XYZ file of C-alpha atoms in Angstrom:
501
model
C 35.714 96.705 122.962
C 37.685 97.797 119.536
C 40.985 98.448 119.914
C 41.860 101.144 117.125
C 45.565 102.549 116.382
C 45.647 105.819 115.635
C 47.644 106.023 112.081
C 50.593 109.309 111.810
C 52.366 110.409 108.976
C 55.856 110.108 109.831
C 57.040 112.666 107.620
C 54.385 115.349 109.841
C 54.626 114.336 113.220
C 58.636 114.135 112.963
C 60.463 115.878 110.714
C 64.548 116.281 111.536
C 66.953 117.343 108.177
C 69.584 114.595 109.461
C 66.876 112.183 109.313
C 65.866 112.852 106.183
C 67.149 111.897 102.428
C 68.773 115.430 101.995
C 72.109 114.925 103.717
C 72.538 112.000 101.638
C 71.936 113.557 97.904
C 74.451 115.747 96.881
C 73.827 119.250 96.106
C 73.510 120.981 92.636
C 76.407 122.708 91.335
C 76.029 123.635 87.842
C 72.493 122.736 87.087
C 69.359 124.528 89.060
C 67.328 120.756 90.864
C 64.236 119.518 89.131
C 62.728 119.667 92.370
C 62.206 121.495 95.955
C 63.123 121.024 98.998
C 62.018 122.026 102.298
C 63.142 125.316 103.605
C 65.039 124.115 106.823
C 66.722 121.365 105.132
C 68.326 124.016 102.346
C 69.119 126.372 105.278
C 70.516 123.649 107.113
C 72.614 121.818 104.415
C 74.132 125.109 103.048
C 74.605 126.770 106.691
C 76.395 123.167 107.310
C 78.513 123.722 104.141
C 79.612 127.336 105.198
C 80.802 126.440 108.585
C 84.038 125.123 105.941
C 84.767 129.256 105.787
C 86.973 130.728 107.627
C 85.892 132.708 110.653
C 85.846 136.770 109.197
C 86.795 137.951 113.128
C 90.291 136.113 112.601
C 90.829 137.056 109.111
C 93.541 139.596 109.172
C 93.983 140.115 105.614
C 90.996 142.088 105.654
C 90.233 145.621 106.254
C 86.933 145.506 105.770
C 84.265 145.360 109.342
C 83.370 141.993 110.456
C 81.453 143.195 113.529
C 78.911 145.515 114.673
C 76.438 146.188 117.280
C 73.043 144.603 117.796
C 70.909 147.557 117.313
C 72.837 147.967 114.119
C 72.071 144.480 112.669
C 68.560 145.416 113.341
C 68.599 148.115 111.416
C 70.130 146.273 108.826
C 67.824 143.946 108.798
C 64.845 146.154 108.574
C 66.064 147.927 105.683
C 67.557 145.164 103.678
C 64.942 144.927 101.233
C 64.971 148.932 100.126
C 66.777 149.583 96.704
C 68.413 152.503 97.202
C 68.037 154.455 93.722
C 64.142 154.238 94.492
C 64.355 157.596 95.905
C 61.061 158.998 95.592
C 60.005 155.939 96.974
C 62.678 155.884 100.242
C 63.183 159.716 100.253
C 64.180 159.162 104.083
C 67.336 156.734 103.070
C 68.140 159.419 100.346
C 68.133 162.182 103.323
C 70.387 159.727 105.083
C 73.072 158.911 102.455
C 73.264 163.134 101.691
C 73.897 163.639 105.659
C 76.787 161.281 105.491
C 78.199 162.917 102.387
C 78.098 166.184 104.121
C 79.303 164.582 107.504
C 82.615 163.200 105.639
C 83.186 166.552 103.300
C 83.088 168.664 106.276
C 85.491 165.908 108.348
C 87.878 166.280 105.091
C 88.034 169.658 105.520
C 86.059 171.159 102.040
C 85.165 174.352 101.347
C 81.576 173.914 102.254
C 79.486 176.411 104.951
C 77.674 175.152 107.624
C 74.550 174.706 105.894
C 75.645 174.382 102.199
C 75.385 170.933 100.329
C 78.601 169.490 99.586
C 79.060 167.530 96.133
C 79.284 163.672 96.837
C 77.998 160.099 96.206
C 77.218 156.910 98.192
C 79.017 153.550 96.350
C 79.474 149.908 97.029
C 83.055 150.548 97.938
C 86.058 152.472 97.162
C 86.693 150.607 93.562
C 83.219 151.963 92.687
C 84.274 155.731 94.351
C 87.606 155.662 92.642
C 86.268 154.988 89.099
C 83.917 157.999 89.332
C 86.485 160.262 90.582
C 88.822 159.102 87.718
C 85.775 159.083 85.215
C 85.596 163.502 86.207
C 89.102 163.875 85.963
C 89.146 162.192 82.580
C 86.070 164.316 81.680
C 87.255 167.452 82.783
C 90.652 167.102 81.217
C 89.487 166.135 77.705
C 86.763 168.982 78.284
C 89.854 171.808 78.671
C 91.891 169.697 76.197
C 89.433 170.473 73.971
C 88.877 174.124 74.420
C 92.326 174.777 73.580
C 92.402 172.695 70.686
C 94.506 170.013 71.669
C 94.592 165.963 70.818
C 92.705 164.666 74.157
C 93.157 161.181 73.078
C 96.183 159.843 75.724
C 95.214 160.539 79.197
C 97.663 159.347 81.750
C 97.668 158.883 85.576
C 100.011 158.779 87.644
C 100.321 156.974 90.653
C 102.949 154.755 92.949
C 103.318 150.877 92.633
C 101.761 150.587 95.526
C 98.208 151.273 94.740
C 94.772 149.053 95.093
C 93.984 147.138 91.658
C 91.147 148.762 91.531
C 93.484 151.858 90.102
C 94.512 149.780 87.271
C 91.118 148.383 86.650
C 90.145 151.815 85.905
C 93.332 152.655 83.693
C 92.196 149.292 81.825
C 88.521 149.567 81.406
C 88.589 153.407 80.616
C 91.412 153.490 78.451
C 93.609 155.630 80.466
C 97.714 155.407 80.189
C 98.837 154.195 84.007
C 102.495 155.793 84.890
C 103.738 154.008 87.896
C 106.450 155.370 90.310
C 108.216 152.319 91.204
C 108.977 151.348 95.088
C 112.596 150.776 96.409
C 113.995 149.022 99.047
C 112.618 150.462 102.864
C 110.702 152.950 101.109
C 106.889 151.100 100.229
C 105.068 154.112 98.762
C 105.212 156.850 96.035
C 108.055 159.062 95.842
C 106.717 162.587 95.475
C 109.396 163.888 93.554
C 109.381 161.171 91.314
C 106.019 161.333 90.863
C 105.377 164.669 90.063
C 108.985 164.405 87.482
C 105.908 161.882 85.528
C 103.631 164.587 85.150
C 102.947 166.030 81.729
C 100.313 168.010 80.023
C 98.636 164.498 79.165
C 98.017 163.946 82.594
C 94.811 163.853 84.163
C 95.642 163.602 87.888
C 97.840 162.467 90.671
C 96.374 159.972 93.202
C 98.158 159.536 96.071
C 97.302 156.725 98.758
C 96.211 157.699 102.443
C 97.237 154.484 103.681
C 98.701 152.100 101.746
C 97.189 148.552 101.523
C 100.902 146.966 101.564
C 102.307 148.943 104.894
C 99.536 150.821 105.589
C 101.791 154.179 105.390
C 100.346 157.515 104.552
C 102.200 159.592 101.081
C 103.300 163.054 101.874
C 100.085 164.604 100.091
C 101.521 167.774 101.164
C 104.368 167.844 99.906
C 103.461 165.959 96.601
C 100.518 169.423 96.987
C 103.367 171.599 96.776
C 105.745 170.290 94.065
C 102.873 170.253 92.102
C 101.747 173.729 92.179
C 105.038 174.751 91.518
C 105.162 172.593 88.094
C 101.841 173.731 87.273
C 103.069 177.215 87.753
C 105.681 176.750 85.489
C 104.292 175.168 82.815
C 100.570 176.775 82.634
C 98.926 172.900 83.330
C 96.252 172.772 85.852
C 96.900 168.753 87.279
C 95.120 168.146 90.265
C 95.349 165.714 92.964
C 93.194 162.975 93.788
C 93.164 160.715 97.342
C 92.195 157.621 97.762
C 91.327 157.315 101.541
C 89.983 154.384 101.363
C 91.594 152.671 104.305
C 93.286 155.842 106.450
C 90.363 158.582 105.588
C 88.302 157.475 108.824
C 91.314 157.203 110.680
C 93.929 160.512 110.045
C 90.946 162.763 111.175
C 90.311 161.534 114.170
C 94.363 160.918 115.155
C 96.239 163.216 113.090
C 93.743 166.153 112.621
C 96.593 168.627 111.904
C 98.098 166.425 109.083
C 97.311 168.155 105.801
C 96.258 165.552 103.354
C 92.244 166.670 102.348
C 90.749 169.846 101.075
C 92.953 171.882 103.038
C 95.628 171.462 100.079
C 93.981 173.272 97.149
C 95.094 170.888 94.428
C 93.167 167.924 96.041
C 89.732 167.861 93.984
C 87.956 164.740 95.251
C 88.833 162.013 98.179
C 87.218 158.581 98.237
C 86.756 156.469 101.360
C 85.905 152.963 102.450
C 82.548 153.023 105.148
C 83.403 149.303 105.360
C 86.513 149.589 106.567
C 87.390 152.061 109.388
C 84.341 153.600 108.542
C 83.069 150.847 110.689
C 80.327 149.431 108.459
C 80.000 145.565 107.208
C 80.838 145.522 103.429
C 79.966 147.278 101.069
C 79.501 151.105 101.511
C 82.015 153.720 100.498
C 82.299 157.400 99.472
C 83.604 159.761 97.201
C 83.510 163.868 97.851
C 84.277 166.525 95.692
C 85.728 169.579 96.417
C 83.384 172.107 94.452
C 80.705 171.708 92.069
C 82.748 172.650 89.225
C 85.098 169.358 89.795
C 82.156 166.964 88.998
C 81.040 167.838 85.367
C 77.383 167.996 84.752
C 77.424 165.751 81.967
C 78.354 162.842 83.663
C 75.096 162.846 86.127
C 72.499 161.010 84.414
C 68.525 162.283 85.349
C 65.878 159.873 85.472
C 61.802 159.928 85.915
C 60.471 156.418 85.573
C 60.801 155.389 89.168
C 58.591 158.534 90.028
C 60.239 161.985 90.480
C 63.115 163.343 88.948
C 66.634 162.077 90.527
C 69.946 162.623 89.540
C 72.647 159.606 89.518
C 76.335 158.984 89.544
C 76.812 155.316 89.797
C 78.664 152.757 87.910
C 75.653 150.430 88.616
C 72.077 151.351 89.191
C 70.109 148.956 91.871
C 71.704 148.756 95.291
C 70.753 147.984 99.118
C 70.068 150.249 101.615
C 71.177 148.939 104.473
C 74.696 150.072 104.637
C 74.283 153.664 103.969
C 71.907 153.407 107.073
C 74.644 151.919 109.311
C 76.889 154.298 108.086
C 74.587 156.855 109.512
C 73.927 155.081 112.684
C 77.631 154.852 113.338
C 78.111 158.564 112.921
C 75.554 159.635 115.327
C 75.820 156.910 117.458
C 80.014 156.863 117.912
C 80.325 161.030 117.247
C 83.524 161.932 116.983
C 84.745 160.763 120.253
C 83.530 157.548 119.655
C 85.654 156.922 116.458
C 88.966 158.424 117.553
C 88.514 156.346 120.789
C 88.004 152.950 118.403
C 91.253 154.155 116.312
C 93.167 154.780 119.664
C 92.384 151.430 120.946
C 93.453 149.704 117.265
C 96.550 152.093 117.338
C 97.255 150.704 121.280
C 96.813 146.585 120.024
C 98.707 146.878 116.568
C 101.485 148.814 119.207
C 101.115 145.710 121.633
C 101.454 143.081 118.122
C 104.427 144.865 116.952
C 105.911 144.877 120.277
C 105.150 140.924 120.615
C 106.743 140.478 117.544
C 109.784 142.295 117.778
C 110.424 140.278 121.228
C 111.018 137.134 119.217
C 113.955 139.159 117.429
C 113.488 137.295 114.395
C 111.132 139.962 112.528
C 111.751 143.508 111.132
C 108.810 145.891 111.366
C 108.016 147.183 108.085
C 105.020 149.104 108.535
C 105.384 153.071 110.100
C 103.544 154.666 113.371
C 101.802 156.389 111.525
C 99.522 155.046 109.292
C 96.580 153.072 109.538
C 96.429 150.447 112.206
C 98.411 147.269 110.794
C 101.439 145.596 111.605
C 103.653 144.440 108.453
C 106.612 142.379 109.072
C 109.144 140.129 107.052
C 111.316 137.934 108.491
C 115.519 138.864 109.271
C 116.162 135.320 107.749
C 114.968 133.743 104.993
C 117.410 131.561 104.265
C 115.381 128.396 105.520
C 111.889 129.223 106.001
C 110.097 132.495 104.429
C 106.935 134.193 105.426
C 104.842 131.995 103.092
C 105.563 129.076 105.282
C 104.356 131.075 108.510
C 101.359 132.293 106.535
C 100.716 128.303 105.815
C 101.300 127.271 109.516
C 99.348 129.801 110.966
C 96.032 128.764 109.236
C 95.702 125.773 111.758
C 94.875 127.473 114.580
C 92.424 129.890 112.352
C 94.412 132.698 112.089
C 94.179 134.162 107.929
C 97.370 136.195 107.500
C 98.309 137.258 104.270
C 102.406 136.906 102.662
C 103.153 138.577 99.739
C 105.751 140.336 97.622
C 106.334 143.696 96.943
C 105.912 145.546 93.841
C 108.838 146.435 91.353
C 111.488 147.683 91.938
C 110.966 145.777 95.510
C 109.787 141.948 94.279
C 112.135 140.446 96.384
C 110.894 141.886 99.559
C 108.289 139.432 101.104
C 106.237 140.367 104.334
C 103.387 139.247 106.613
C 100.495 141.824 107.192
C 98.366 141.595 110.248
C 95.165 144.222 109.683
C 93.872 145.849 113.281
C 90.577 146.301 113.361
C 87.882 147.299 115.744
C 87.247 143.580 116.936
C 90.788 142.620 117.083
C 91.518 143.064 121.171
C 94.749 142.769 123.333
C 94.411 139.113 123.857
C 93.639 138.255 120.396
C 97.261 140.093 119.671
C 98.771 138.123 123.035
C 97.287 135.131 121.692
C 98.644 135.974 117.775
C 102.304 136.554 119.466
C 102.093 133.188 120.779
C 100.662 130.960 117.996
C 103.835 133.148 115.684
C 106.264 131.927 118.279
C 104.680 128.356 118.519
C 104.696 127.998 114.419
C 108.963 129.653 114.856
C 109.635 126.778 116.875
C 108.306 124.137 114.751
C 109.641 125.528 111.145
C 112.710 125.569 112.952
C 112.861 121.880 113.832
C 111.886 120.716 110.171
C 114.112 120.822 106.857
C 114.560 123.966 104.909
C 112.144 124.279 102.235
C 114.228 127.419 100.736
C 117.232 125.064 100.986
C 115.641 122.451 98.968
C 114.234 124.936 96.487
C 117.673 126.798 96.179
C 119.346 123.117 96.008
C 116.579 122.126 92.734
C 117.429 125.571 90.843
C 121.256 125.208 91.166
C 121.360 121.404 90.452
C 119.077 122.153 87.263
C 121.651 124.848 86.129
C 124.695 122.783 87.082
C 123.192 119.260 84.814
C 122.368 121.611 81.889
C 126.136 123.501 82.214
C 127.582 119.982 82.517
C 125.457 118.128 79.786
C 126.422 121.609 77.156
C 129.938 121.038 78.475
C 129.818 124.493 79.596
C 131.691 126.636 82.830
C 128.732 126.197 85.717
C 127.647 129.440 86.663
C 125.863 129.343 90.213
C 123.612 132.074 91.702
C 123.692 134.376 94.129
C 122.245 133.971 97.797
C 120.108 136.699 96.385
C 118.922 135.882 93.254
C 118.124 132.308 94.941
C 116.249 134.361 97.407
C 114.234 135.559 94.407
C 113.842 132.798 92.904
C 112.476 130.732 95.688
C 110.092 133.645 97.073
C 108.783 133.742 93.316
C 108.170 130.196 93.803
C 106.007 130.758 96.781
C 104.276 133.320 95.562
C 102.837 131.070 92.176
C 102.165 128.424 94.710
C 100.309 130.668 96.840
C 98.478 131.537 93.998
C 97.722 128.403 92.227
C 95.995 127.842 95.442
C 93.112 130.505 94.923
C 90.276 128.959 92.510
C 86.971 130.528 91.793
C 85.727 133.290 89.713
C 86.744 136.997 91.440
């Protein structure tokens, strides 16, 4: 009898990533590795490292959509390999984008007929949309100045100090002076009266915000339009308005349809909106629409033919995915006006629950307004012992990501927390967040005052220097101390942010 043992290759008959050498080998950080690794091992080690990221659903700092229906996820994956710019190869995707542009234009009351084609384009977000709108304003202004034989080398744009950083990017990248209306305590949006006062013959447009990033508040575009119309009539200028509706463009039409902020106002020439915010689509998709064809100069539109037929394009980039555009169309036909209205009503109701829960603690002042984007911005009534930055830091251990920040000029001494209420933030989460905030407040109350320690350090340094110089000690006011402590925490928070953006 012959006894034999079948030999097997253990690597083939049994394989587990956690039984392999890949879990004890440091992952490359700067140089591409020399050798390959199995696909399941690569997936596992990257997936494990990503577990250290925050939970997107608990990231209440972001306006960006973090949940979509499984059917839409399937559509996204089915089209993830389509390059949108290849319009000749993917004509249906191009048609879906055009349908979205028309739906948005009608939602914003653009003066187009029922079967007319609206003027607009899909972008990777509102930042690109703002760049395109700004370029159109700049070119139109330059063309008018040239025709009048006047200088056209010093364009400016008027905004509030509360604008998102993409406006600063536009001004810096495309050499346009940014004239900001400073904020005041208790009024954290652009004052239309002051904005119109800053307008001069070199102003390419005034940018109004429908849904301030800081407080969610809508700026008074109607008043801005009326005041600017009077100034234009008096001066003979033709200064237009752009509405940055990145956050509020998919909120206001469904909740406050009678609010005049859009193309119903004659000076509003273009509007941008983020599909990946309250448009309810994953990042990144944005939209910009123009009032008429005349508001978008022809010389900014490029025509290409090396992908097939003649294709007009007005974008800052070239290639981009088709998935988010398809997802936007899915949401439009899936939800319709009624569905978006219900989603926004739920968001506002859950924001109300959160606001009332915070008010019941007796520790916070609510800074945000009832009419605006569904969010709650709030500040501590008493910051003499602890700050909003400490609260934000402590809430992270529960998984909550809530930003704490100071207001822009001239309200830098005001520090707030902000919770963005998205579609997937339900009432139970709102109630749970309030309970965690209450727990954090109790814990911080039992701890030594970090504000007092910092303030004591500030005063002590001043006194030591004064005494050494033989000068009279100059003590700082409580407000000065609070401002320095706020700046200290702001610097501390910024030092924790590393890497490229």
